[in-house]
Every structure is written in structure tokens, then in C-alpha cells.
Amino acid sequence: MSHEGIPMESDTIAAIGTALGEASVGMVRVSGPNAGDIGNRMLRLRKGPKLSARKRGMWYGTVIDPESGDEIDECLALWMPGPNSYTAEDVLEFQVHGGLQLVQGVLRATMAAGARLAEPGEFTKRAFLNGRIDLSQAEAVMDLIRSKTELASRSALQLVKGQFSDKVRRLRKRLIRLQAHVEVTIDYPEHDVESVAAAAVIQTGKELLTEIQELLRRGKMGQVLREGIRTVIAGRPNVGKSSLMNALLRRDRAIVTEIPGTTRDVLEEYANIGGIPFRIADTAGIRETEDIVERLGVERSREALREAEFIVVMLNRNEPLAADDERLLALTTNIPRVIAVNKIDLSMQLDEERLQMLAGNTPIVELSLKGGLGLRELETEMVKQVSSGGVRADDVSYMTNARQNSLLEAVIIDLEGAVEAAQNGATLDVIAVQLQSAYAGLGLVIGEEAGEDLLNEIFSNFCLGK
Ligand code: GDP
Ligand code: ZN
């Protein structure tokens, strides 16, 4: 890897490693050659050796301000000498009680003891530079920090474990073998040797294409899981849109909350339904949507619905179908959707045959939000509809980001070009150039031969303390 030549960092960095807020435990992480010294200046240990021992371990003691000698808090110190640590450097973690003042006090003490405040993502950057993780793993750490539901964080975890990188590396190995075959054949004058190489390009090239396309598809699926499916609840006034949104959001709050800089309000837009995050327009958004549907007519609702990846069309069972209902149904035929007929606790006024006809293949779920009926069926149907559109909660073990997607797309174009050239009897040196470009592109996906600018770009996006 090209980053092997970069020297180890000489300074020691520190940052708060837990989310600021109500967490019951706060953690300050220190990494670098002076981490042990800093620890020994800041810790009054009950017993046990000093941290400079090359042995990892956990110590209980008191953390003190090295300048005043004042006690800051009780503390668990986790000592991980390099290279067997996250950054491959000496790493010390102070675990203290969670209050913001306290944690900041510990951080200030590490500065007084000689550490410098870490830049965002700097721990992960060091892990990458020291060869502990590759670029896609580093990016997955960032996704993990941001991922909104358990499922999304699970697939981010798998990426961290390197499955995706392993897969790319295997594909790359096959590609380099194919390329070698082509390159060694270029100077052969015999035509049949050339045509054997061309046949290999066609066969192996197609196999690789299938696998890379699958990788891209799954990666994008992972992206959908990370971002959440943009969902709009649409319907006439009073059908129960707000009630439904509240019910969906209340139902499952299995949401990763350790995301710095995000408030609960923002997170609550996500309803985790069957492991799939539905990003339901926030309160302001839904009010806007209502305004549009309620007052501004078809043209404007068309606009609001254009962005939607999933629609719940809501109707009332105790009212006949209105012209607006029919327009809404007609407008949304091409978007994955479910029809929710609410208020089944009230008398039946809906023309069910007409609704069936307008619905076509769209599933219709009856519910009473007031009576607590049908919500589970609606959720099941939402997951089923989304899954049939290609998003499968349990199928996703890869998650790519936009950078990786565009690289993979470029690799696909290169490979398609190579196969096509081989099919058209192009000369081998033309084919070789395209294979080379595909190989380089695959390398960039996992950060091999990545330029310094790219690295800085990526790592500056990280959260502080990671
Ligand atoms: P929105 O205008 O579409 O957002 O509708 P709301 O969610 O604000 O609900 C409108 C009214 O219908 C409220 O008074 C709700 O309490 C009531 N409502 C919602 N669901 C039901 C239901 O299943 N049965 C009955 N009887 N009333 C409901
Ligand atoms: Zn409402």
C-alpha cells in the first residue's frame, strides 16, 4: 500500500470519545508516543504497575489535574500499548463519570500534560496511516457513527471487519491475473495465442462485471438503509396522517443515539420498521405536505411527492372517495406505496369496489389508529413493498458511499469496454489499457494508491474523537 512509507506521527492527540450529553460514562482518548507519560502524570492508581509497561490492561484510580494536583474524578484507565490498539499507537482511555464539565476537565488535563486536541477523524486517520485499517474500513467507521438504525450499523460493522475490502481485493486479484494474461500475450505474433487471451477477457470480464454490479447494487442498498427511505404520508385533511406518523415513530425507537451533533428531534424522524429505516418527513415537513395536499391542489402535491421513495396513501373509511382521493391515487401509481384505510371503528361509507379498481396491485390495509388496530399489518406491508423494490434488510452486508459508488461505476464502464473491445477483435494493447484502468479504480475503492488530498478530504469528515 502506498501509505506504508508515511512516517508515524510524532505528537500525541486527545479528544472526547463519547457523545456529549447525558451519557452516564464519559471517555477521553489519548493516542501517540507520549500517551503513557501523560497517563502517569494524570493518574493516581490504587495499585499496579505504571502504564509504561508494555502490557495492556485496565486500572482503577483517580484522575488528577497535573498542574494543580487537584482530583478531577474517579477513573477507569484502559491502557493499550501499540501496535495492538485502534491507532497502532500507544492508546490510553480515561473513563469517567459522564457530565460535560467533568469530561472536558479531563480533556483539558491531557492538554496540560502535553497532548494536543485531535482533529476530527484523526484517530481513524492514524489507524489508516499505520496500516491498521484500510480506507473502506475507515469510511465504514464514519458510517457507523452516523448510521441511524441497528440494521444499518450492523452492515457498517461488517464493513469495518473488512468483508467488503476482502471482496474487492479478491476481485482485484482476478483482474490482475487477467491483465497479466493479456500483457504477456501482446508481443506474441501468433494469432491463436491472441484469441485465447481475448476469449479470457470476454469470459472472465463478464464474470467480474456480474460480481461488481452486484457489489454496487448491495452497496447502494446499504446506502438506502443508512439514509432512510424518504416516506410521505399523504391524504386529505383529518384522515389521520399525523396520528399515523406518531404511531410509527412511537413504535420503535431502536435508534443509535450516540451520534454527536444530532438532537433527538432529528433522530425521531426515523421509524425503524422491520429493520428498515423509513425517514418520515419531520413535523415541519409533514405540515408542509399537508398544506400542499390540503390547500394547494394537484400541481403542488405532485412536487412534494416527486421526492418521495415511499408513500402511504391515507383514506377514511367513514367517508366516500373524494375527487382529491382519486387524484392522489392516480398521482402515486409509479411510487412504491401502500393504501391505508383508517377509522374502521366508524361506519362504512367507502366504495370498496371502486377503491380496489383504483388501487390496482397496491395493497390496502385497514386500520383504526384510535382503536390501535391494523398498525402491525400496515408496517408488514410497508416492509414487503420496499423489499420487492430491492431493499432487503437481511441481504445487506455491504454499504458503499457515493465516492465508492462512482468508482465502481467507472470500473464497470472500463470492464464493459474491455469485453466489448475483445468481442470486436480489438488489439490487445487497447484491451490492456482498459483493464489497467479498471484495476486502478478497484484499488481506489479500498484506498490503495489513494492520494493525500483524498485522504484529508475523507478524514476531515469524521467526528471528533474517532
Ligand atoms: P390529519 O389531519 O390527516 O393529520 O389527521 P389527524 O391525525 O390530525 O387526525 C384527525 C382526527 O381524526 C383526530 O381527531 C384523530 O383523533 C382522529 N382519528 C385518527 N385516527 C382515527 C381512527 O382510527 N378512528 C377515529 N374515530 N378517529 C381517528
Ligand atoms: Zn395532521
Tab-separated table of N, CA, C and O and ligand atoms in Angstrom, residues 233-246 286 290 294 314 316 318 341-346 367-373, ligand 1:
chain	number	residue	atom	x	y	z
A	233	ILE	N	-46.518	10.549	4.082
A	233	ILE	CA	-47.884	10.123	4.382
A	233	ILE	C	-48.795	11.172	3.765
A	233	ILE	O	-48.736	12.347	4.131
A	234	ALA	N	-49.595	10.759	2.780
A	234	ALA	CA	-50.397	11.727	2.039
A	234	ALA	C	-51.872	11.406	2.181
A	234	ALA	O	-52.273	10.243	2.261
A	235	GLY	N	-52.664	12.451	2.164
A	235	GLY	CA	-54.108	12.244	2.261
A	235	GLY	C	-54.810	13.541	2.578
A	235	GLY	O	-54.177	14.540	2.902
A	236	ARG	N	-56.131	13.489	2.479
A	236	ARG	CA	-56.909	14.700	2.737
A	236	ARG	C	-56.837	15.073	4.220
A	236	ARG	O	-56.444	14.254	5.043
A	237	PRO	N	-57.242	16.296	4.553
A	237	PRO	CA	-57.236	16.707	5.954
A	237	PRO	C	-58.043	15.741	6.819
A	237	PRO	O	-59.060	15.216	6.362
A	238	ASN	N	-57.518	15.494	8.001
A	238	ASN	CA	-58.275	14.757	9.005
A	238	ASN	C	-58.366	13.243	8.812
A	238	ASN	O	-59.060	12.587	9.570
A	239	VAL	N	-57.702	12.705	7.812
A	239	VAL	CA	-57.795	11.253	7.639
A	239	VAL	C	-56.976	10.530	8.704
A	239	VAL	O	-57.164	9.339	8.942
A	240	GLY	N	-56.030	11.241	9.334
A	240	GLY	CA	-55.239	10.610	10.397
A	240	GLY	C	-53.750	10.545	10.094
A	240	GLY	O	-53.034	9.716	10.644
A	241	LYS	N	-53.264	11.436	9.241
A	241	LYS	CA	-51.843	11.414	8.872
A	241	LYS	C	-50.932	11.641	10.074
A	241	LYS	O	-49.981	10.899	10.300
A	242	SER	N	-51.249	12.685	10.830
A	242	SER	CA	-50.394	12.968	11.991
A	242	SER	C	-50.465	11.827	12.997
A	242	SER	O	-49.452	11.450	13.590
A	243	SER	N	-51.651	11.279	13.166
A	243	SER	CA	-51.794	10.161	14.108
A	243	SER	C	-50.925	8.984	13.668
A	243	SER	O	-50.280	8.327	14.484
A	244	LEU	N	-50.915	8.729	12.361
A	244	LEU	CA	-50.126	7.607	11.864
A	244	LEU	C	-48.633	7.859	12.061
A	244	LEU	O	-47.892	6.974	12.500
A	245	MET	N	-48.215	9.071	11.743
A	245	MET	CA	-46.794	9.377	11.909
A	245	MET	C	-46.376	9.181	13.359
A	245	MET	O	-45.353	8.544	13.639
A	246	ASN	N	-47.194	9.675	14.260
A	246	ASN	CA	-46.862	9.497	15.667
A	246	ASN	C	-46.814	8.030	16.052
A	246	ASN	O	-45.927	7.593	16.784
A	286	ILE	N	-44.145	17.351	7.416
A	286	ILE	CA	-45.456	16.753	7.213
A	286	ILE	C	-46.516	17.848	7.179
A	286	ILE	O	-47.487	17.764	6.457
A	290	GLU	N	-49.052	18.411	4.256
A	290	GLU	CA	-50.491	18.571	4.471
A	290	GLU	C	-50.997	19.830	3.805
A	290	GLU	O	-52.003	19.826	3.125
A	294	GLU	N	-53.697	19.693	1.244
A	294	GLU	CA	-54.957	20.233	1.715
A	294	GLU	C	-55.380	21.481	0.952
A	294	GLU	O	-56.549	21.717	0.727
A	314	MET	N	-53.447	7.739	2.549
A	314	MET	CA	-54.435	7.525	3.615
A	314	MET	C	-55.830	7.938	3.195
A	314	MET	O	-56.028	8.993	2.589
A	316	ASN	N	-60.169	7.684	4.588
A	316	ASN	CA	-61.063	7.409	5.711
A	316	ASN	C	-62.151	6.447	5.273
A	316	ASN	O	-62.763	6.644	4.232
A	318	ASN	N	-64.927	6.121	6.764
A	318	ASN	CA	-66.257	6.681	7.036
A	318	ASN	C	-66.640	7.828	6.112
A	318	ASN	O	-67.519	8.598	6.401
A	341	VAL	N	-56.484	2.495	4.878
A	341	VAL	CA	-57.861	2.948	5.090
A	341	VAL	C	-58.084	3.029	6.594
A	341	VAL	O	-58.135	2.013	7.281
A	342	ASN	N	-58.184	4.227	7.088
A	342	ASN	CA	-58.218	4.456	8.533
A	342	ASN	C	-59.656	4.574	9.043
A	342	ASN	O	-60.587	4.706	8.266
A	343	LYS	N	-59.771	4.527	10.351
A	343	LYS	CA	-61.038	4.739	11.069
A	343	LYS	C	-62.046	3.620	10.828
A	343	LYS	O	-63.244	3.874	10.637
A	344	ILE	N	-61.574	2.392	10.859
A	344	ILE	CA	-62.519	1.282	10.675
A	344	ILE	C	-63.416	1.100	11.892
A	344	ILE	O	-64.306	0.261	11.891
A	345	ASP	N	-63.151	1.905	12.925
A	345	ASP	CA	-64.081	1.864	14.063
A	345	ASP	C	-65.363	2.646	13.753
A	345	ASP	O	-66.350	2.551	14.467
A	346	LEU	N	-65.343	3.418	12.674
A	346	LEU	CA	-66.530	4.204	12.305
A	346	LEU	C	-67.305	3.496	11.195
A	346	LEU	O	-66.843	2.521	10.613
A	367	LEU	N	-57.194	0.057	9.034
A	367	LEU	CA	-56.733	0.246	10.403
A	367	LEU	C	-57.599	1.238	11.160
A	367	LEU	O	-58.406	1.982	10.589
A	368	SER	N	-57.436	1.196	12.449
A	368	SER	CA	-58.033	2.208	13.299
A	368	SER	C	-56.945	2.681	14.240
A	368	SER	O	-56.554	1.961	15.152
A	369	LEU	N	-56.450	3.844	13.956
A	369	LEU	CA	-55.362	4.345	14.810
A	369	LEU	C	-55.891	4.629	16.201
A	369	LEU	O	-55.194	4.456	17.194
A	370	LYS	N	-57.147	5.036	16.242
A	370	LYS	CA	-57.758	5.310	17.537
A	370	LYS	C	-57.898	4.018	18.336
A	370	LYS	O	-57.601	3.990	19.522
A	371	GLY	N	-58.321	2.955	17.653
A	371	GLY	CA	-58.539	1.692	18.346
A	371	GLY	C	-57.280	0.828	18.414
A	371	GLY	O	-57.304	-0.267	18.956
A	372	GLY	N	-56.189	1.317	17.843
A	372	GLY	CA	-54.949	0.546	17.872
A	372	GLY	C	-55.018	-0.721	17.033
A	372	GLY	O	-54.390	-1.726	17.349
A	373	LEU	N	-55.752	-0.680	15.939
A	373	LEU	CA	-55.888	-1.868	15.094
A	373	LEU	C	-55.148	-1.684	13.774
A	373	LEU	O	-55.192	-0.603	13.191
B	1	GDP	P1	-54.521	14.562	9.696
B	1	GDP	O1	-55.215	15.869	9.525
B	1	GDP	O2	-54.637	13.728	8.472
B	1	GDP	O3	-53.123	14.688	10.169
B	1	GDP	O4	-55.345	13.759	10.808
B	1	GDP	P2	-55.054	13.663	12.361
B	1	GDP	O5	-54.071	12.610	12.631
B	1	GDP	O6	-54.781	15.005	12.895
B	1	GDP	O7	-56.458	13.106	12.855
B	1	GDP	C1	-57.670	13.803	12.619
B	1	GDP	C2	-58.692	13.357	13.616
B	1	GDP	O8	-59.080	12.018	13.407
B	1	GDP	C3	-58.199	13.432	15.048
B	1	GDP	O9	-59.226	13.950	15.858
B	1	GDP	C4	-57.927	11.985	15.406
B	1	GDP	O10	-58.063	11.738	16.767
B	1	GDP	C5	-58.967	11.277	14.619
B	1	GDP	N1	-58.593	9.888	14.302
B	1	GDP	C6	-57.406	9.423	13.868
B	1	GDP	N2	-57.467	8.078	13.667
B	1	GDP	C7	-58.747	7.709	13.975
B	1	GDP	C8	-59.413	6.442	13.987
B	1	GDP	O11	-58.866	5.376	13.656
B	1	GDP	N3	-60.726	6.463	14.357
B	1	GDP	C9	-61.376	7.594	14.726
B	1	GDP	N4	-62.651	7.503	15.070
B	1	GDP	N5	-60.735	8.777	14.736
B	1	GDP	C10	-59.440	8.852	14.374
